Structure formats: structure tokens, C-alpha cells
PDB file of C-alpha atoms in Angstrom:
ATOM      1  CA  MET A   1     -37.488  43.771 -18.413  1.00 63.00           C
ATOM      2  CA  GLN A   2     -38.701  42.394 -15.545  1.00 78.00           C
ATOM      3  CA  TYR A   3     -41.749  42.778 -14.304  1.00 87.00           C
ATOM      4  CA  SER A   4     -42.417  42.578 -10.095  1.00 90.00           C
ATOM      5  CA  VAL A   5     -43.299  40.072  -8.543  1.00 94.00           C
ATOM      6  CA  GLY A   6     -46.185  41.658  -7.489  1.00 95.00           C
ATOM      7  CA  VAL A   7     -47.734  40.435 -10.998  1.00 96.00           C
ATOM      8  CA  GLU A   8     -47.255  36.835 -10.536  1.00 95.00           C
ATOM      9  CA  TYR A   9     -49.116  37.273  -6.947  1.00 96.00           C
ATOM     10  CA  ALA A  10     -52.237  39.017  -8.646  1.00 97.00           C
ATOM     11  CA  LEU A  11     -52.187  35.966 -11.032  1.00 97.00           C
ATOM     12  CA  HIS A  12     -51.977  33.627  -7.975  1.00 95.00           C
ATOM     13  CA  CYS A  13     -54.690  34.974  -6.083  1.00 96.00           C
ATOM     14  CA  LEU A  14     -57.467  36.067  -9.293  1.00 97.00           C
ATOM     15  CA  VAL A  15     -57.443  32.426  -9.929  1.00 96.00           C
ATOM     16  CA  TYR A  16     -58.078  31.582  -6.258  1.00 95.00           C
ATOM     17  CA  LEU A  17     -61.555  33.776  -7.024  1.00 96.00           C
ATOM     18  CA  ILE A  18     -62.727  32.349 -10.047  1.00 95.00           C
ATOM     19  CA  ASP A  19     -64.934  29.817  -8.253  1.00 90.00           C
ATOM     20  CA  VAL A  20     -66.256  32.298  -5.572  1.00 90.00           C
ATOM     21  CA  PRO A  21     -69.692  32.843  -6.302  1.00 88.00           C
ATOM     22  CA  SER A  22     -70.936  36.242  -6.972  1.00 83.00           C
ATOM     23  CA  ASN A  23     -72.542  37.108  -3.731  1.00 87.00           C
ATOM     24  CA  GLU A  24     -69.084  35.850  -1.802  1.00 90.00           C
ATOM     25  CA  SER A  25     -65.620  37.532  -0.801  1.00 94.00           C
ATOM     26  CA  VAL A  26     -62.642  36.819  -0.097  1.00 95.00           C
ATOM     27  CA  GLY A  27     -60.284  38.478   2.602  1.00 94.00           C
ATOM     28  CA  ILE A  28     -56.900  39.361   1.812  1.00 95.00           C
ATOM     29  CA  LYS A  29     -55.820  37.609   4.822  1.00 94.00           C
ATOM     30  CA  ASP A  30     -56.813  34.222   3.960  1.00 94.00           C
ATOM     31  CA  LEU A  31     -54.857  35.297  -0.223  1.00 96.00           C
ATOM     32  CA  ALA A  32     -52.398  35.918   1.871  1.00 95.00           C
ATOM     33  CA  GLU A  33     -52.036  33.190   4.155  1.00 95.00           C
ATOM     34  CA  PHE A  34     -52.498  30.696   1.610  1.00 94.00           C
ATOM     35  CA  GLN A  35     -49.341  32.368  -0.793  1.00 92.00           C
ATOM     36  CA  GLY A  36     -47.375  33.114   2.370  1.00 93.00           C
ATOM     37  CA  LEU A  37     -46.960  36.881   1.772  1.00 92.00           C
ATOM     38  CA  SER A  38     -47.316  40.213   4.014  1.00 94.00           C
ATOM     39  CA  GLU A  39     -50.591  41.000   4.015  1.00 95.00           C
ATOM     40  CA  THR A  40     -50.191  44.750   3.695  1.00 96.00           C
ATOM     41  CA  PHE A  41     -48.204  43.960   0.543  1.00 95.00           C
ATOM     42  CA  LEU A  42     -50.514  41.779  -0.913  1.00 96.00           C
ATOM     43  CA  SER A  43     -53.592  44.730  -0.045  1.00 96.00           C
ATOM     44  CA  LYS A  44     -51.688  46.703  -2.507  1.00 97.00           C
ATOM     45  CA  VAL A  45     -52.128  45.400  -5.112  1.00 97.00           C
ATOM     46  CA  PHE A  46     -55.598  44.319  -4.780  1.00 97.00           C
ATOM     47  CA  GLY A  47     -55.644  47.785  -4.262  1.00 97.00           C
ATOM     48  CA  LYS A  48     -54.068  48.498  -7.744  1.00 98.00           C
ATOM     49  CA  LEU A  49     -56.379  46.348  -9.217  1.00 98.00           C
ATOM     50  CA  SER A  50     -59.660  47.372  -7.959  1.00 97.00           C
ATOM     51  CA  LYS A  51     -58.748  50.441  -9.216  1.00 97.00           C
ATOM     52  CA  ALA A  52     -58.127  48.571 -12.303  1.00 98.00           C
ATOM     53  CA  GLY A  53     -61.606  47.746 -12.273  1.00 97.00           C
ATOM     54  CA  ILE A  54     -60.690  43.908 -11.838  1.00 98.00           C
ATOM     55  CA  VAL A  55     -61.842  43.148  -8.259  1.00 97.00           C
ATOM     56  CA  SER A  56     -63.555  44.507  -6.274  1.00 96.00           C
ATOM     57  CA  SER A  57     -63.710  44.997  -2.437  1.00 93.00           C
ATOM     58  CA  VAL A  58     -66.353  43.993   0.060  1.00 91.00           C
ATOM     59  CA  SER A  59     -66.430  45.684   3.217  1.00 89.00           C
ATOM     60  CA  GLY A  60     -67.143  44.076   6.163  1.00 84.00           C
ATOM     61  CA  VAL A  61     -66.487  41.950   8.824  1.00 81.00           C
ATOM     62  CA  LYS A  62     -66.868  38.817   5.821  1.00 79.00           C
ATOM     63  CA  GLY A  63     -65.788  41.707   3.524  1.00 86.00           C
ATOM     64  CA  GLY A  64     -62.702  41.031   0.975  1.00 93.00           C
ATOM     65  CA  TYR A  65     -62.553  40.281  -2.832  1.00 96.00           C
ATOM     66  CA  ARG A  66     -64.131  39.156  -5.782  1.00 96.00           C
ATOM     67  CA  LEU A  67     -63.899  38.959 -10.016  1.00 97.00           C
ATOM     68  CA  SER A  68     -65.478  42.263 -11.283  1.00 96.00           C
ATOM     69  CA  LYS A  69     -65.553  40.970 -14.739  1.00 95.00           C
ATOM     70  CA  SER A  70     -65.645  37.653 -16.067  1.00 96.00           C
ATOM     71  CA  PRO A  71     -62.703  35.247 -16.460  1.00 97.00           C
ATOM     72  CA  GLU A  72     -62.960  35.217 -19.883  1.00 97.00           C
ATOM     73  CA  GLU A  73     -63.010  39.325 -19.439  1.00 98.00           C
ATOM     74  CA  ILE A  74     -59.792  39.334 -16.850  1.00 98.00           C
ATOM     75  CA  SER A  75     -55.895  38.471 -19.392  1.00 98.00           C
ATOM     76  CA  PHE A  76     -53.399  38.688 -18.285  1.00 98.00           C
ATOM     77  CA  TRP A  77     -52.282  41.548 -19.892  1.00 97.00           C
ATOM     78  CA  ASP A  78     -54.730  43.716 -18.007  1.00 98.00           C
ATOM     79  CA  VAL A  79     -53.552  42.276 -14.873  1.00 98.00           C
ATOM     80  CA  VAL A  80     -49.860  43.688 -16.139  1.00 97.00           C
ATOM     81  CA  GLU A  81     -50.763  46.763 -16.687  1.00 96.00           C
ATOM     82  CA  ALA A  82     -53.369  47.230 -13.053  1.00 98.00           C
ATOM     83  CA  VAL A  83     -49.756  45.990 -11.482  1.00 97.00           C
ATOM     84  CA  GLU A  84     -47.226  48.335 -13.703  1.00 95.00           C
ATOM     85  CA  GLY A  85     -48.850  50.532 -14.724  1.00 92.00           C
ATOM     86  CA  PRO A  86     -49.520  51.570 -18.899  1.00 87.00           C
ATOM     87  CA  LYS A  87     -45.884  53.091 -19.474  1.00 84.00           C
ATOM     88  CA  PRO A  88     -43.840  51.752 -22.317  1.00 83.00           C
ATOM     89  CA  ILE A  89     -40.833  49.185 -21.155  1.00 84.00           C
ATOM     90  CA  PHE A  90     -38.126  50.454 -23.093  1.00 85.00           C
ATOM     91  CA  GLN A  91     -37.870  54.286 -22.803  1.00 81.00           C
ATOM     92  CA  CYS A  92     -36.453  55.903 -25.377  1.00 83.00           C
ATOM     93  CA  LYS A  93     -34.090  58.880 -24.473  1.00 79.00           C
ATOM     94  CA  ASN A  94     -33.398  60.163 -28.081  1.00 73.00           C
ATOM     95  CA  ILE A  95     -29.671  60.022 -27.380  1.00 67.00           C
ATOM     96  CA  LYS A  96     -28.804  59.535 -31.368  1.00 60.00           C
ATOM     97  CA  ASP A  97     -29.877  63.487 -31.087  1.00 58.00           C
ATOM     98  CA  ASN A  98     -26.868  64.242 -28.441  1.00 58.00           C
ATOM     99  CA  GLY A  99     -24.733  62.033 -31.266  1.00 56.00           C
ATOM    100  CA  TYR A 100     -21.838  63.855 -33.409  1.00 52.00           C
ATOM    101  CA  LEU A 101     -23.276  64.110 -36.548  1.00 50.00           C
ATOM    102  CA  TYR A 102     -26.785  65.840 -35.043  1.00 54.00           C
ATOM    103  CA  ARG A 103     -25.488  68.837 -32.449  1.00 52.00           C
ATOM    104  CA  GLU A 104     -23.976  69.793 -35.649  1.00 56.00           C
ATOM    105  CA  SER A 105     -27.023  69.482 -37.923  1.00 52.00           C
ATOM    106  CA  CYS A 106     -28.326  72.954 -38.690  1.00 52.00           C
ATOM    107  CA  CYS A 107     -32.146  70.879 -38.667  1.00 54.00           C
ATOM    108  CA  SER A 108     -33.989  71.333 -35.363  1.00 51.00           C
ATOM    109  CA  ALA A 109     -36.858  68.864 -36.633  1.00 50.00           C
ATOM    110  CA  PRO A 110     -36.850  65.756 -34.342  1.00 54.00           C
ATOM    111  CA  SER A 111     -36.122  62.242 -36.255  1.00 57.00           C
ATOM    112  CA  PHE A 112     -37.197  58.891 -36.144  1.00 73.00           C
ATOM    113  CA  CYS A 113     -35.715  56.342 -34.207  1.00 81.00           C
ATOM    114  CA  THR A 114     -34.976  53.145 -35.486  1.00 85.00           C
ATOM    115  CA  ILE A 115     -34.506  51.548 -31.915  1.00 87.00           C
ATOM    116  CA  ASN A 116     -37.791  52.394 -30.301  1.00 86.00           C
ATOM    117  CA  LEU A 117     -39.687  51.753 -33.531  1.00 89.00           C
ATOM    118  CA  VAL A 118     -38.808  48.143 -33.019  1.00 92.00           C
ATOM    119  CA  MET A 119     -38.452  47.892 -29.417  1.00 91.00           C
ATOM    120  CA  LEU A 120     -42.374  49.648 -29.511  1.00 91.00           C
ATOM    121  CA  SER A 121     -43.396  46.617 -31.527  1.00 94.00           C
ATOM    122  CA  ALA A 122     -42.347  43.592 -30.155  1.00 94.00           C
ATOM    123  CA  GLU A 123     -44.018  45.170 -26.838  1.00 93.00           C
ATOM    124  CA  GLU A 124     -46.779  45.406 -29.103  1.00 95.00           C
ATOM    125  CA  LYS A 125     -46.336  41.523 -29.970  1.00 97.00           C
ATOM    126  CA  MET A 126     -45.307  40.892 -25.947  1.00 95.00           C
ATOM    127  CA  ARG A 127     -49.294  42.304 -25.230  1.00 95.00           C
ATOM    128  CA  ASP A 128     -51.084  41.162 -28.108  1.00 97.00           C
ATOM    129  CA  TYR A 129     -49.937  37.466 -26.286  1.00 98.00           C
ATOM    130  CA  LEU A 130     -50.785  38.418 -22.590  1.00 97.00           C
ATOM    131  CA  ARG A 131     -53.981  40.202 -23.596  1.00 97.00           C
ATOM    132  CA  SER A 132     -54.770  35.951 -25.391  1.00 98.00           C
ATOM    133  CA  LYS A 133     -54.673  34.679 -22.020  1.00 98.00           C
ATOM    134  CA  THR A 134     -57.590  35.060 -19.528  1.00 98.00           C
ATOM    135  CA  LEU A 135     -57.805  33.825 -15.992  1.00 98.00           C
ATOM    136  CA  SER A 136     -60.227  31.292 -18.144  1.00 97.00           C
ATOM    137  CA  TRP A 137     -57.422  29.923 -20.062  1.00 98.00           C
ATOM    138  CA  LEU A 138     -55.675  30.305 -16.683  1.00 97.00           C
ATOM    139  CA  SER A 139     -57.705  28.068 -14.612  1.00 96.00           C
ATOM    140  CA  GLU A 140     -58.662  25.557 -17.707  1.00 96.00           C
ATOM    141  CA  GLU A 141     -54.590  24.751 -17.484  1.00 97.00           C
ATOM    142  CA  LEU A 142     -54.126  24.535 -14.192  1.00 96.00           C
ATOM    143  CA  ASP A 143     -57.033  21.718 -14.085  1.00 95.00           C
ATOM    144  CA  ARG A 144     -54.947  19.878 -17.145  1.00 96.00           C
ATOM    145  CA  VAL A 145     -51.692  20.713 -15.318  1.00 97.00           C
ATOM    146  CA  LEU A 146     -52.066  20.210 -11.854  1.00 96.00           C
ATOM    147  CA  PRO A 147     -53.369  17.285  -9.715  1.00 97.00           C
ATOM    148  CA  LYS A 148     -57.040  16.738  -9.407  1.00 96.00           C
ATOM    149  CA  GLN A 149     -56.728  16.882  -5.582  1.00 96.00           C
ATOM    150  CA  MET A 150     -54.621  20.097  -5.415  1.00 96.00           C
ATOM    151  CA  ARG A 151     -57.018  21.964  -7.526  1.00 95.00           C
ATOM    152  CA  GLU A 152     -60.353  20.544  -5.062  1.00 94.00           C
ATOM    153  CA  ASP A 153     -58.078  21.390  -1.983  1.00 94.00           C
ATOM    154  CA  THR A 154     -57.297  25.103  -2.900  1.00 94.00           C
ATOM    155  CA  ARG A 155     -60.858  25.414  -3.690  1.00 92.00           C
ATOM    156  CA  LYS A 156     -61.916  24.429  -0.647  1.00 93.00           C
ATOM    157  CA  TYR A 157     -59.384  26.064   1.123  1.00 93.00           C
ATOM    158  CA  PHE A 158     -61.589  29.571  -0.246  1.00 90.00           C
ATOM    159  CA  SER A 159     -64.663  28.236  -0.008  1.00 86.00           C
ATOM    160  CA  LYS A 160     -66.603  29.935   3.368  1.00 67.00           C
ATOM    161  CA  SER A 161     -68.293  26.363   4.053  1.00 49.00           C
ATOM    162  CA  ARG A 162     -64.181  25.223   5.690  1.00 51.00           C
ATOM    163  CA  ILE A 163     -65.889  27.982   8.560  1.00 48.00           C
TER     164      ILE A 163
END
């Protein structure tokens, strides 16, 4: 199992938007430059976040993005689902139905797959855990584990007052 790097970039960039005043926004160029990313790639990620209602875009010369909801309302799972889509990680192909015993079966009723049930249950536990982690939690955790000066410098970088 592997999520695309877009999920990581999205979470990093979203945490930078937490402290942006509601009447301001951060440009995709600034976000991409700060992360050392392609502006085109990050624009695609933010298009998905916008479509999911996580961020809203502000048009114009000083436009950009800002959070559409409070950081407490945006979970890691919301971001994963926005970037990766809603389909389950495990895609059961019902290969057991092609097995020797099933081919000769007179019964055409579909049978359940224990492997699929276990995999879907595991995915649900992971989704629940990711739903419990929000951008607000992430920001608090970063305040705890990163040097204070680093957090201040990051906030200053995205502040309109630096211009």
C-alpha cells in the first residue's frame, strides 16, 4: 500500500494555511517554492483539495488558497480521500470463484470472500485513525516537536507582511 506523494505535499501545505487570516490567501507559487515543488504539480493537488471543499481559491493578482473549514474540521482522511479518491485500497477480484471447486459448482449465487472482508475491515480501522488526526492536531504536534524559531520563520514566510 502506498499513497502518492501528493498526500504528503497537501498535508504540509495545508498546515501552512492554518495561520493565514480569513481575508487573505497564499499563492500556489509561494507554497511550491517553499516546498521545492513544481507549481504545476501542486496546482493539480490543490485543484483536488478545492473540489473536496478543503480549500477555496481566491482569484486575482494577490489570489491563492485558504482553508474552507476550520483546522479542527479537516482530518488526514479528508485529505487522503481528496487526493487519492474514494476507492478502497484492496480491490477484491473474486479469484476464488475461478477456483477448481467453484467452476464445477451448480450454484450460481455469489459467495462471500473472507479475505476481502478482512482487508476492508483493516482499511476501515486505518480510515478511523486518520479521521481522528486533524490539521489542528498536526499544528499542535509541530509546535511541540519543531524548534520554535522554525515555526515562527515558516509563519513569517507565508505572512503577507513579509512582502
